[in-house]
Amino acid sequence: MNEDIPKKHFATLKSKYEVWGYSDKSSSRSLYTILNKLDQRKRLEPEEFAWLASEDLFHRDHQPKIFTTYHKIEATFYEQEYKRTGNKWNLPSASSHWRSANQAKRALELTDNLKIDQIKNNKLKSALSTTRGGAFRDRRQLDKAENCALQAIEYFPNSHHPYTLMGALCYEWGDYEKGDIWFDKAIKRGASPRDQDAEIKRVIKQADKEERGNLMAYLLKKDSQRYKWVKKYIDVLEKKKAEQASKTKSH
């Protein structure tokens, strides 16, 4: 570790933001600087965010505190920008970050009183409806999420985001074939297979053991090579669940 980094403070920050396993001494200065900024609620530079991602310190699946803190800071920034400028394009960004910070309720509150149908820009209307749909999905209000997604498609049919949301909702309901139809429509409008995989991971994470088995069987039958990651992902989730249960029992 660089000698000018306070070891005790660095260790405290690593523990606080749940990156205690990071041990690359050659990059300690970079991590220490970033953790200090987050602790002071300062926004990260794009290259700092990219560095965290390159070092595998941002885990959307496990969401350590470094991940949620970053998104809280970003959400607050875009929310303040909306209040400062009145530019409604800041709202989908703020909402997305609040959702990533596990604060879907806060995301919905941003647009609860917004008369979306009176906005002239159809692309913006679609983005706002989609992000509301995503937040409703986070809160397990799937029917409301579906209504928002379909409304978003009506507003602006060329955006892939509401189609991806519809695909995810169908997977949530266990209608995988219908979900694939929506995912295919999203791909045709610019979505990537990684977008689909991210949504499938969310479904797997929230499913019970039987549902996970059914989904894995469906995906592997459809394309065993394309979806070979599914079994590994489920194994990781099951292992983590067992470890948490063991820790709880020991306490």
Tab-separated table of C-alpha atoms in Angstrom:
chain	number	residue	atom	x	y	z
A	1	MET	CA	0.000	0.000	0.000
A	2	ASN	CA	1.195	3.527	-0.667
A	3	GLU	CA	2.706	4.968	2.483
A	4	ASP	CA	0.623	8.161	2.304
A	5	ILE	CA	-2.664	6.247	2.631
A	6	PRO	CA	-3.914	6.021	6.239
A	7	LYS	CA	-4.202	2.268	6.683
A	8	LYS	CA	-6.798	2.368	9.438
A	9	HIS	CA	-9.049	4.827	7.602
A	10	PHE	CA	-8.699	2.872	4.361
A	11	ALA	CA	-9.649	-0.346	6.138
A	12	THR	CA	-12.675	1.388	7.675
A	13	LEU	CA	-13.834	2.654	4.285
A	14	LYS	CA	-13.351	-0.737	2.637
A	15	SER	CA	-15.464	-2.332	5.338
A	16	LYS	CA	-18.130	0.386	5.205
A	17	TYR	CA	-18.543	0.097	1.438
A	18	GLU	CA	-18.181	-3.691	1.374
A	19	VAL	CA	-15.038	-3.971	-0.733
A	20	TRP	CA	-12.915	-5.493	2.022
A	21	GLY	CA	-11.829	-8.329	-0.259
A	22	TYR	CA	-9.962	-6.007	-2.632
A	23	SER	CA	-6.236	-6.527	-2.088
A	24	ASP	CA	-4.415	-5.115	-5.132
A	25	LYS	CA	-1.878	-2.889	-3.390
A	26	SER	CA	-0.765	-1.276	-6.646
A	27	SER	CA	-4.237	0.257	-7.062
A	28	SER	CA	-4.876	1.178	-3.440
A	29	ARG	CA	-4.570	4.900	-4.125
A	30	SER	CA	-7.310	4.756	-6.769
A	31	LEU	CA	-9.708	2.880	-4.523
A	32	TYR	CA	-8.952	5.055	-1.497
A	33	THR	CA	-9.623	8.223	-3.504
A	34	ILE	CA	-12.921	6.861	-4.813
A	35	LEU	CA	-14.113	5.669	-1.409
A	36	ASN	CA	-13.291	9.052	0.090
A	37	LYS	CA	-15.343	10.796	-2.591
A	38	LEU	CA	-18.303	8.507	-2.043
A	39	ASP	CA	-18.052	8.990	1.700
A	40	GLN	CA	-18.237	12.743	1.144
A	41	ARG	CA	-21.203	12.249	-1.201
A	42	LYS	CA	-19.261	13.537	-4.197
A	43	ARG	CA	-19.943	12.341	-7.746
A	44	LEU	CA	-17.392	10.113	-9.417
A	45	GLU	CA	-15.713	10.977	-12.686
A	46	PRO	CA	-16.544	8.675	-15.635
A	47	GLU	CA	-13.045	7.202	-15.555
A	48	GLU	CA	-13.419	6.424	-11.838
A	49	PHE	CA	-16.676	4.605	-12.478
A	50	ALA	CA	-15.019	2.736	-15.357
A	51	TRP	CA	-12.138	1.764	-13.078
A	52	LEU	CA	-14.507	0.303	-10.479
A	53	ALA	CA	-16.219	-1.711	-13.188
A	54	SER	CA	-12.905	-2.911	-14.625
A	55	GLU	CA	-11.795	-4.045	-11.160
A	56	ASP	CA	-15.073	-5.955	-10.727
A	57	LEU	CA	-16.037	-3.862	-7.706
A	58	PHE	CA	-19.525	-3.026	-8.968
A	59	HIS	CA	-21.748	-6.067	-8.563
A	60	ARG	CA	-25.295	-5.404	-9.722
A	61	ASP	CA	-26.249	-8.908	-8.628
A	62	HIS	CA	-24.997	-8.582	-5.045
A	63	GLN	CA	-25.220	-4.778	-4.741
A	64	PRO	CA	-22.540	-3.955	-2.169
A	65	LYS	CA	-22.790	-0.592	-0.459
A	66	ILE	CA	-20.272	0.955	-2.861
A	67	PHE	CA	-22.797	0.224	-5.634
A	68	THR	CA	-25.889	1.589	-3.897
A	69	THR	CA	-24.056	4.655	-2.563
A	70	TYR	CA	-22.865	5.581	-6.045
A	71	HIS	CA	-26.418	5.361	-7.371
A	72	LYS	CA	-27.854	7.400	-4.484
A	73	ILE	CA	-25.400	10.189	-5.248
A	74	GLU	CA	-26.255	10.095	-8.952
A	75	ALA	CA	-29.988	9.999	-8.260
A	76	THR	CA	-29.723	13.019	-5.985
A	77	PHE	CA	-27.728	14.899	-8.615
A	78	TYR	CA	-30.293	14.341	-11.378
A	79	GLU	CA	-33.168	15.105	-9.036
A	80	GLN	CA	-31.540	18.417	-8.119
A	81	GLU	CA	-30.828	19.149	-11.778
A	82	TYR	CA	-34.511	18.699	-12.545
A	83	LYS	CA	-35.447	21.122	-9.769
A	84	ARG	CA	-32.804	23.586	-10.968
A	85	THR	CA	-33.522	23.489	-14.697
A	86	GLY	CA	-37.011	22.037	-15.065
A	87	ASN	CA	-35.641	19.663	-17.710
A	88	LYS	CA	-37.803	16.543	-17.418
A	89	TRP	CA	-35.159	14.369	-19.076
A	90	ASN	CA	-33.413	14.380	-15.704
A	91	LEU	CA	-36.311	12.432	-14.194
A	92	PRO	CA	-35.768	9.089	-15.975
A	93	SER	CA	-32.083	9.272	-15.022
A	94	ALA	CA	-32.879	10.052	-11.394
A	95	SER	CA	-35.493	7.314	-11.291
A	96	SER	CA	-33.135	4.735	-12.774
A	97	HIS	CA	-30.476	5.520	-10.191
A	98	TRP	CA	-32.957	5.412	-7.297
A	99	ARG	CA	-34.046	1.992	-8.491
A	100	SER	CA	-30.433	0.805	-8.614
A	101	ALA	CA	-30.067	2.093	-5.061
A	102	ASN	CA	-32.987	-0.156	-4.051
A	103	GLN	CA	-35.308	2.797	-3.558
A	104	ALA	CA	-38.101	2.119	-6.025
A	105	LYS	CA	-40.597	4.023	-3.891
A	106	ARG	CA	-38.467	7.157	-4.186
A	107	ALA	CA	-38.258	6.580	-7.940
A	108	LEU	CA	-42.045	6.501	-8.217
A	109	GLU	CA	-42.498	9.563	-6.038
A	110	LEU	CA	-40.512	11.596	-8.562
A	111	THR	CA	-43.245	11.229	-11.170
A	112	ASP	CA	-46.356	10.499	-9.108
A	113	ASN	CA	-47.798	13.952	-9.777
A	114	LEU	CA	-46.401	14.365	-13.269
A	115	LYS	CA	-49.015	14.506	-16.036
A	116	ILE	CA	-47.083	12.395	-18.500
A	117	ASP	CA	-49.822	12.337	-21.130
A	118	GLN	CA	-49.644	16.134	-21.400
A	119	ILE	CA	-45.940	16.134	-22.301
A	120	LYS	CA	-45.375	16.831	-26.001
A	121	ASN	CA	-42.202	14.804	-26.530
A	122	ASN	CA	-43.291	11.196	-27.144
A	123	LYS	CA	-39.816	9.777	-26.545
A	124	LEU	CA	-39.707	11.448	-23.129
A	125	LYS	CA	-43.213	10.222	-22.343
A	126	SER	CA	-42.101	6.696	-23.196
A	127	ALA	CA	-38.966	6.961	-21.054
A	128	LEU	CA	-40.950	8.227	-18.068
A	129	SER	CA	-43.574	5.507	-18.432
A	130	THR	CA	-40.917	2.823	-18.771
A	131	THR	CA	-39.018	3.912	-15.682
A	132	ARG	CA	-42.260	4.000	-13.696
A	133	GLY	CA	-43.004	0.513	-14.959
A	134	GLY	CA	-39.594	-0.661	-13.839
A	135	ALA	CA	-40.146	0.799	-10.381
A	136	PHE	CA	-43.540	-0.885	-10.103
A	137	ARG	CA	-41.864	-4.139	-11.060
A	138	ASP	CA	-39.290	-3.608	-8.307
A	139	ARG	CA	-42.168	-3.258	-5.849
A	140	ARG	CA	-43.818	-6.419	-7.235
A	141	GLN	CA	-46.784	-4.485	-8.625
A	142	LEU	CA	-46.542	-6.321	-11.914
A	143	ASP	CA	-49.929	-5.362	-13.365
A	144	LYS	CA	-49.116	-1.677	-12.957
A	145	ALA	CA	-45.694	-2.324	-14.471
A	146	GLU	CA	-47.333	-3.933	-17.502
A	147	ASN	CA	-49.703	-0.987	-17.966
A	148	CYS	CA	-46.767	1.418	-17.925
A	149	ALA	CA	-44.769	-0.667	-20.404
A	150	LEU	CA	-47.648	-0.912	-22.867
A	151	GLN	CA	-48.315	2.808	-22.536
A	152	ALA	CA	-44.629	3.498	-23.195
A	153	ILE	CA	-44.780	1.416	-26.376
A	154	GLU	CA	-47.830	3.353	-27.507
A	155	TYR	CA	-46.043	6.645	-26.903
A	156	PHE	CA	-42.835	5.674	-28.732
A	157	PRO	CA	-42.746	2.235	-30.410
A	158	ASN	CA	-39.091	2.535	-31.473
A	159	SER	CA	-37.554	2.400	-27.997
A	160	HIS	CA	-36.379	-1.060	-26.957
A	161	HIS	CA	-36.709	-0.410	-23.226
A	162	PRO	CA	-40.448	-1.047	-22.750
A	163	TYR	CA	-40.234	-4.211	-24.863
A	164	THR	CA	-37.449	-5.458	-22.605
A	165	LEU	CA	-39.613	-4.669	-19.598
A	166	MET	CA	-42.516	-6.619	-21.094
A	167	GLY	CA	-40.225	-9.579	-21.746
A	168	ALA	CA	-39.058	-9.509	-18.146
A	169	LEU	CA	-42.623	-9.334	-16.841
A	170	CYS	CA	-43.643	-12.349	-18.901
A	171	TYR	CA	-40.699	-14.269	-17.461
A	172	GLU	CA	-41.831	-13.199	-13.985
A	173	TRP	CA	-45.226	-14.721	-14.750
A	174	GLY	CA	-43.643	-17.923	-16.068
A	175	ASP	CA	-44.728	-17.293	-19.664
A	176	TYR	CA	-41.240	-17.706	-21.107
A	177	GLU	CA	-42.246	-18.118	-24.748
A	178	LYS	CA	-44.253	-14.907	-24.722
A	179	GLY	CA	-41.363	-13.238	-22.944
A	180	ASP	CA	-39.020	-14.291	-25.734
A	181	ILE	CA	-41.320	-12.670	-28.279
A	182	TRP	CA	-41.039	-9.380	-26.409
A	183	PHE	CA	-37.277	-9.775	-25.999
A	184	ASP	CA	-36.937	-10.395	-29.746
A	185	LYS	CA	-38.861	-7.194	-30.431
A	186	ALA	CA	-36.488	-5.373	-28.094
A	187	ILE	CA	-33.450	-6.791	-29.923
A	188	LYS	CA	-34.854	-5.577	-33.250
A	189	ARG	CA	-35.067	-2.085	-31.749
A	190	GLY	CA	-31.501	-1.978	-30.495
A	191	ALA	CA	-31.388	-3.949	-27.254
A	192	SER	CA	-28.442	-6.265	-26.686
A	193	PRO	CA	-28.517	-9.895	-25.507
A	194	ARG	CA	-26.844	-8.641	-22.329
A	195	ASP	CA	-29.964	-6.574	-21.579
A	196	GLN	CA	-32.028	-9.739	-21.803
A	197	ASP	CA	-29.578	-11.687	-19.645
A	198	ALA	CA	-29.655	-8.981	-16.981
A	199	GLU	CA	-33.440	-9.205	-16.783
A	200	ILE	CA	-33.370	-13.003	-16.675
A	201	LYS	CA	-30.863	-12.828	-13.812
A	202	ARG	CA	-33.268	-10.628	-11.874
A	203	VAL	CA	-36.070	-13.121	-12.419
A	204	ILE	CA	-33.849	-16.005	-11.303
A	205	LYS	CA	-32.703	-14.115	-8.224
A	206	GLN	CA	-36.280	-13.517	-7.069
A	207	ALA	CA	-37.601	-16.973	-7.953
A	208	ASP	CA	-37.911	-19.916	-5.595
A	209	LYS	CA	-36.006	-23.152	-6.152
A	210	GLU	CA	-38.735	-24.798	-8.249
A	211	GLU	CA	-39.177	-21.749	-10.472
A	212	ARG	CA	-35.423	-21.515	-10.963
A	213	GLY	CA	-35.338	-25.134	-12.052
A	214	ASN	CA	-38.169	-24.636	-14.528
A	215	LEU	CA	-36.560	-21.545	-16.019
A	216	MET	CA	-33.144	-23.195	-16.281
A	217	ALA	CA	-34.654	-26.223	-18.021
A	218	TYR	CA	-36.472	-23.991	-20.502
A	219	LEU	CA	-33.414	-21.910	-21.351
A	220	LEU	CA	-31.011	-24.838	-21.662
A	221	LYS	CA	-33.452	-26.678	-23.901
A	222	LYS	CA	-33.767	-23.601	-26.081
A	223	ASP	CA	-30.009	-23.016	-26.410
A	224	SER	CA	-27.632	-24.892	-24.117
A	225	GLN	CA	-24.586	-22.909	-25.246
A	226	ARG	CA	-26.199	-19.488	-25.140
A	227	TYR	CA	-27.538	-20.046	-21.630
A	228	LYS	CA	-24.822	-22.181	-20.072
A	229	TRP	CA	-24.219	-19.315	-17.625
A	230	VAL	CA	-27.617	-19.925	-16.002
A	231	LYS	CA	-26.612	-23.014	-14.018
A	232	LYS	CA	-23.455	-21.321	-12.746
A	233	TYR	CA	-25.456	-18.268	-11.736
A	234	ILE	CA	-28.016	-20.353	-9.847
A	235	ASP	CA	-25.219	-22.282	-8.122
A	236	VAL	CA	-23.678	-18.998	-6.953
A	237	LEU	CA	-27.032	-17.798	-5.603
A	238	GLU	CA	-27.653	-21.075	-3.789
A	239	LYS	CA	-24.157	-21.030	-2.301
A	240	LYS	CA	-24.597	-17.464	-1.097
A	241	LYS	CA	-27.977	-18.336	0.411
A	242	ALA	CA	-26.447	-21.286	2.261
A	243	GLU	CA	-23.602	-19.108	3.570
A	244	GLN	CA	-26.053	-16.497	4.842
A	245	ALA	CA	-28.148	-19.178	6.526
A	246	SER	CA	-25.031	-20.573	8.173
A	247	LYS	CA	-24.021	-17.141	9.470
A	248	THR	CA	-27.513	-16.521	10.829
A	249	LYS	CA	-27.531	-19.901	12.562
A	250	SER	CA	-24.105	-19.312	14.112
A	251	HIS	CA	-25.332	-16.055	15.634
